[in-house]
Amino acid sequence: MSNPISNRQPAIILVSPQMGENIGATARVMANFGLKDLRIINPRDGWPNDKADTMSAGAFEWGVEAKVFDTLEAGLADLTYVLATTARPRGMEKPVFNAEEGIGALMSRPDVGVGVMFGAEKAGLLNEDVALADGILTYPVDRSFSSLNLAQAVGVFAHSWAARTLEGEAKKEFAGVGDSADREQLVRMFEHFEDELDRAGFFFPAEKRPVMTQNLRNAFIRAQWTNQEVQTFRGAVKALALGRGKARIDRKD
Amino acid sequence: MSNPISNRQPAIILVSPQMGENIGATARVMANFGLKDLRIINPRDGWPNDKADTMSAGAFEWGVEAKVFDTLEAGLADLTYVLATTARPRGMEKPVFNAEEGIGALMSRPDVGVGVMFGAEKAGLLNEDVALADGILTYPVDRSFSSLNLAQAVGVFAHSWAARTLEGEAKKEFAGVGDSADREQLVRMFEHFEDELDRAGFFFPAEKRPVMTQNLRNAFIRAQWTNQEVQTFRGAVKALALGRGKARIDRKD
């Protein structure tokens, strides 16, 4: 799509969150990954919340829009497809997605409102909350330490969402750093290097030359040098050969 | 592999972290996703740190092992392949990975020590730190709000790692919840339902029956019912048909 952030971004729905810090940290990581629709259901400490504001690092000013609802039903009213995050099975017959698959499910419904519910810090979502969802989103947590911080749980989802929607942009920033040497440049460098090594008497005994050459080429090719780096190394080889010069002189015969 | 957590887990390397809270939150999310090797380079507030302990939610007792080093070089000494996380290009010629690709690069070196460096809260890694890395790990952040919380940055990596190593385990927990109806059960249910609708005179005019039937089947098939749910619905259809019964009597002819 031309706009990397769809108009149909998933809503992030925090159900009865307790700590303002976690709401703020949620807003921050939403902004990091380009998400704006935050719905807060029945926050324990009310809203607005100073601690949320501090932890948000400016995410609300950036564009995260927080709406508060008294009930989950009200918060979900305009959504058509909703996932519930949980680390434990609920004995309900719903599809179970990992992050990548869940985002696939959300993106396969581009023309409707979609969202993801996250439960409160202590106990997560109630079964009655999960019952309102179309599917379950779960992460591959270690079973012996499975309780994620609320904002971390949102962060994992938000990153996975951005991996599908912002990825192209992210990589573009890093493009064009180098001017990687092509094989011709590399082969010329190898030949120059090997030629000087020949002159220095490095390849001894002579029948070992092929395998020694191959080992050297393997070692250098992994470095994936730029043209500039190739030129620098060739300069170094030249300087070594000229500067010390003994081998060249010795081998004048 | 038989053990879902490789002996060659990546080390998480925090370079000059400032806030104990972030070190603790890092340990917590590492434990969530089964990672144990935490290396702390030159922590601003020393070590151990009470705030780190509080925020870790027991991760150190669980098994995250924190080692402290004075210099980055010392912390990397036993590692062979290391990635550096950064949100901005550094003008260095190194491969640039997203989370999934970076983990692929780490996992392609199963027999050596590997790790990922994360910079301090304010400015991230120094260029001289990045220069010690084999590759760059970057996330698809929104360019206008690109500064992730330190523990969130670790969390995104740790989740992506677990998605490759713990995934099978995670899904297994959710397996066997339901007893999904196969097509034979569904078709029997459709036929029962449609038969009762026939008797009730629902399909009118008669030539619309095929398209009406198809619409109904489409609506029901999306629900992906279990055998139990199929039986429940067939019971409901039966009850409706018997209870009211008028249509059946009307159509005795």
Short mmCIF file of N, CA, C and O in Angstrom, two decimals, chain A residues 192-241:
data_model
loop_
_atom_site.label_atom_id
_atom_site.label_comp_id
_atom_site.label_asym_id
_atom_site.label_seq_id
_atom_site.Cartn_x
_atom_site.Cartn_y
_atom_site.Cartn_z
N HIS A 192 46.39 -9.27 -7.07
CA HIS A 192 47.44 -8.34 -6.65
C HIS A 192 48.13 -8.87 -5.39
O HIS A 192 49.36 -8.97 -5.30
N PHE A 193 47.31 -9.25 -4.41
CA PHE A 193 47.81 -9.77 -3.13
C PHE A 193 48.65 -11.03 -3.36
O PHE A 193 49.78 -11.16 -2.86
N GLU A 194 48.09 -11.94 -4.14
CA GLU A 194 48.78 -13.22 -4.36
C GLU A 194 50.07 -13.02 -5.15
O GLU A 194 51.07 -13.71 -4.91
N ASP A 195 50.05 -12.05 -6.04
CA ASP A 195 51.24 -11.74 -6.83
C ASP A 195 52.38 -11.26 -5.91
O ASP A 195 53.52 -11.73 -6.00
N GLU A 196 52.00 -10.38 -4.97
CA GLU A 196 53.02 -9.90 -4.03
C GLU A 196 53.49 -11.02 -3.11
O GLU A 196 54.66 -11.08 -2.73
N LEU A 197 52.56 -11.88 -2.73
CA LEU A 197 52.95 -13.01 -1.88
C LEU A 197 53.89 -13.96 -2.62
O LEU A 197 54.85 -14.49 -2.03
N ASP A 198 53.62 -14.13 -3.90
CA ASP A 198 54.52 -14.93 -4.74
C ASP A 198 55.92 -14.34 -4.70
O ASP A 198 56.91 -15.04 -4.46
N ARG A 199 55.97 -13.04 -4.93
CA ARG A 199 57.28 -12.37 -4.94
C ARG A 199 57.99 -12.49 -3.61
O ARG A 199 59.21 -12.53 -3.53
N ALA A 200 57.18 -12.49 -2.53
CA ALA A 200 57.77 -12.57 -1.20
C ALA A 200 58.18 -13.98 -0.84
O ALA A 200 58.79 -14.20 0.20
N GLY A 201 57.82 -14.95 -1.67
CA GLY A 201 58.15 -16.33 -1.36
C GLY A 201 57.23 -16.96 -0.34
O GLY A 201 57.56 -17.92 0.34
N PHE A 202 56.03 -16.39 -0.20
CA PHE A 202 55.09 -16.88 0.81
C PHE A 202 54.57 -18.27 0.51
O PHE A 202 54.37 -19.07 1.42
N PHE A 203 54.34 -18.57 -0.76
CA PHE A 203 53.75 -19.86 -1.12
C PHE A 203 54.82 -20.93 -1.21
O PHE A 203 55.45 -21.15 -2.24
N PHE A 204 54.99 -21.61 -0.11
CA PHE A 204 56.05 -22.61 -0.06
C PHE A 204 55.58 -23.80 0.76
O PHE A 204 55.04 -23.60 1.85
N PRO A 205 55.70 -25.04 0.33
CA PRO A 205 56.19 -25.40 -1.00
C PRO A 205 55.19 -25.06 -2.10
O PRO A 205 54.00 -24.89 -1.82
N ALA A 206 55.66 -24.99 -3.31
CA ALA A 206 54.87 -24.48 -4.44
C ALA A 206 53.57 -25.26 -4.66
O ALA A 206 52.56 -24.68 -5.04
N GLU A 207 53.61 -26.56 -4.38
CA GLU A 207 52.39 -27.34 -4.64
C GLU A 207 51.26 -26.99 -3.67
O GLU A 207 50.12 -27.33 -3.88
N LYS A 208 51.61 -26.28 -2.61
CA LYS A 208 50.57 -25.85 -1.67
C LYS A 208 49.88 -24.56 -2.10
O LYS A 208 48.91 -24.12 -1.48
N ARG A 209 50.41 -23.92 -3.14
CA ARG A 209 49.85 -22.64 -3.55
C ARG A 209 48.34 -22.66 -3.75
O ARG A 209 47.62 -21.79 -3.22
N PRO A 210 47.82 -23.68 -4.49
CA PRO A 210 46.36 -23.62 -4.72
C PRO A 210 45.53 -23.61 -3.43
O PRO A 210 44.62 -22.79 -3.27
N VAL A 211 45.89 -24.47 -2.49
CA VAL A 211 45.07 -24.53 -1.28
C VAL A 211 45.30 -23.31 -0.40
O VAL A 211 44.37 -22.78 0.22
N MET A 212 46.52 -22.79 -0.38
CA MET A 212 46.79 -21.58 0.41
C MET A 212 46.03 -20.38 -0.19
O MET A 212 45.46 -19.57 0.54
N THR A 213 46.02 -20.31 -1.49
CA THR A 213 45.29 -19.23 -2.17
C THR A 213 43.80 -19.31 -1.86
O THR A 213 43.15 -18.31 -1.54
N GLN A 214 43.31 -20.54 -1.92
CA GLN A 214 41.87 -20.72 -1.66
C GLN A 214 41.51 -20.31 -0.24
O GLN A 214 40.50 -19.65 0.00
N ASN A 215 42.35 -20.70 0.71
CA ASN A 215 42.09 -20.34 2.10
C ASN A 215 42.09 -18.83 2.30
O ASN A 215 41.25 -18.29 3.01
N LEU A 216 43.07 -18.17 1.67
CA LEU A 216 43.12 -16.71 1.79
C LEU A 216 41.89 -16.06 1.16
O LEU A 216 41.31 -15.15 1.73
N ARG A 217 41.52 -16.54 -0.02
CA ARG A 217 40.35 -15.95 -0.68
C ARG A 217 39.10 -16.14 0.18
O ARG A 217 38.28 -15.23 0.31
N ASN A 218 38.95 -17.34 0.75
CA ASN A 218 37.80 -17.57 1.62
C ASN A 218 37.80 -16.61 2.81
O ASN A 218 36.75 -16.09 3.20
N ALA A 219 38.96 -16.40 3.37
CA ALA A 219 39.04 -15.52 4.55
C ALA A 219 38.65 -14.09 4.19
O ALA A 219 37.93 -13.42 4.94
N PHE A 220 39.10 -13.63 3.04
CA PHE A 220 38.83 -12.24 2.68
C PHE A 220 37.42 -12.03 2.14
O PHE A 220 36.81 -11.00 2.37
N ILE A 221 36.90 -13.03 1.45
CA ILE A 221 35.61 -12.82 0.79
C ILE A 221 34.51 -12.66 1.82
O ILE A 221 33.52 -11.96 1.60
N ARG A 222 34.66 -13.29 2.97
CA ARG A 222 33.64 -13.17 4.00
C ARG A 222 33.50 -11.75 4.52
O ARG A 222 32.49 -11.39 5.12
N ALA A 223 34.54 -10.96 4.33
CA ALA A 223 34.51 -9.60 4.88
C ALA A 223 33.58 -8.68 4.09
O ALA A 223 33.22 -7.62 4.58
N GLN A 224 33.21 -9.09 2.90
CA GLN A 224 32.27 -8.31 2.08
C GLN A 224 32.68 -6.84 2.00
O GLN A 224 31.94 -5.94 2.37
N TRP A 225 33.90 -6.62 1.52
CA TRP A 225 34.45 -5.28 1.48
C TRP A 225 33.78 -4.37 0.46
O TRP A 225 33.27 -4.82 -0.56
N THR A 226 33.86 -3.08 0.77
CA THR A 226 33.45 -2.07 -0.20
C THR A 226 34.61 -1.83 -1.17
O THR A 226 35.76 -2.24 -0.91
N ASN A 227 34.32 -1.11 -2.24
CA ASN A 227 35.38 -0.75 -3.17
C ASN A 227 36.48 0.04 -2.47
O ASN A 227 37.67 -0.15 -2.71
N GLN A 228 36.04 0.92 -1.55
CA GLN A 228 37.01 1.74 -0.82
C GLN A 228 37.93 0.85 0.02
O GLN A 228 39.14 1.05 0.07
N GLU A 229 37.33 -0.12 0.68
CA GLU A 229 38.11 -1.02 1.53
C GLU A 229 39.09 -1.86 0.69
O GLU A 229 40.22 -2.12 1.10
N VAL A 230 38.62 -2.25 -0.48
CA VAL A 230 39.51 -2.99 -1.40
C VAL A 230 40.71 -2.11 -1.78
O VAL A 230 41.86 -2.56 -1.74
N GLN A 231 40.44 -0.85 -2.10
CA GLN A 231 41.53 0.04 -2.49
C GLN A 231 42.50 0.25 -1.33
O GLN A 231 43.72 0.27 -1.50
N THR A 232 41.93 0.41 -0.13
CA THR A 232 42.77 0.61 1.06
C THR A 232 43.69 -0.59 1.27
O THR A 232 44.89 -0.45 1.53
N PHE A 233 43.11 -1.78 1.15
CA PHE A 233 43.93 -2.98 1.36
C PHE A 233 45.00 -3.12 0.28
O PHE A 233 46.14 -3.47 0.56
N ARG A 234 44.60 -2.80 -0.95
CA ARG A 234 45.60 -2.89 -2.02
C ARG A 234 46.74 -1.91 -1.77
O ARG A 234 47.91 -2.22 -2.01
N GLY A 235 46.39 -0.74 -1.24
CA GLY A 235 47.43 0.22 -0.88
C GLY A 235 48.35 -0.33 0.20
O GLY A 235 49.58 -0.16 0.15
N ALA A 236 47.73 -1.02 1.17
CA ALA A 236 48.52 -1.60 2.26
C ALA A 236 49.47 -2.67 1.73
O ALA A 236 50.65 -2.73 2.13
N VAL A 237 48.97 -3.50 0.85
CA VAL A 237 49.81 -4.56 0.26
C VAL A 237 50.98 -3.93 -0.50
O VAL A 237 52.15 -4.35 -0.36
N LYS A 238 50.64 -2.90 -1.25
CA LYS A 238 51.68 -2.22 -2.04
C LYS A 238 52.75 -1.63 -1.13
O LYS A 238 53.95 -1.78 -1.37
N ALA A 239 52.30 -0.98 -0.06
CA ALA A 239 53.23 -0.35 0.89
C ALA A 239 54.13 -1.39 1.54
O ALA A 239 55.35 -1.18 1.70
N LEU A 240 53.49 -2.51 1.95
CA LEU A 240 54.31 -3.56 2.58
C LEU A 240 55.37 -4.06 1.61
O LEU A 240 56.54 -4.23 1.98
N ALA A 241 54.93 -4.27 0.37
CA ALA A 241 55.85 -4.82 -0.61
C ALA A 241 56.99 -3.85 -0.92
O ALA A 241 58.16 -4.23 -0.97
#
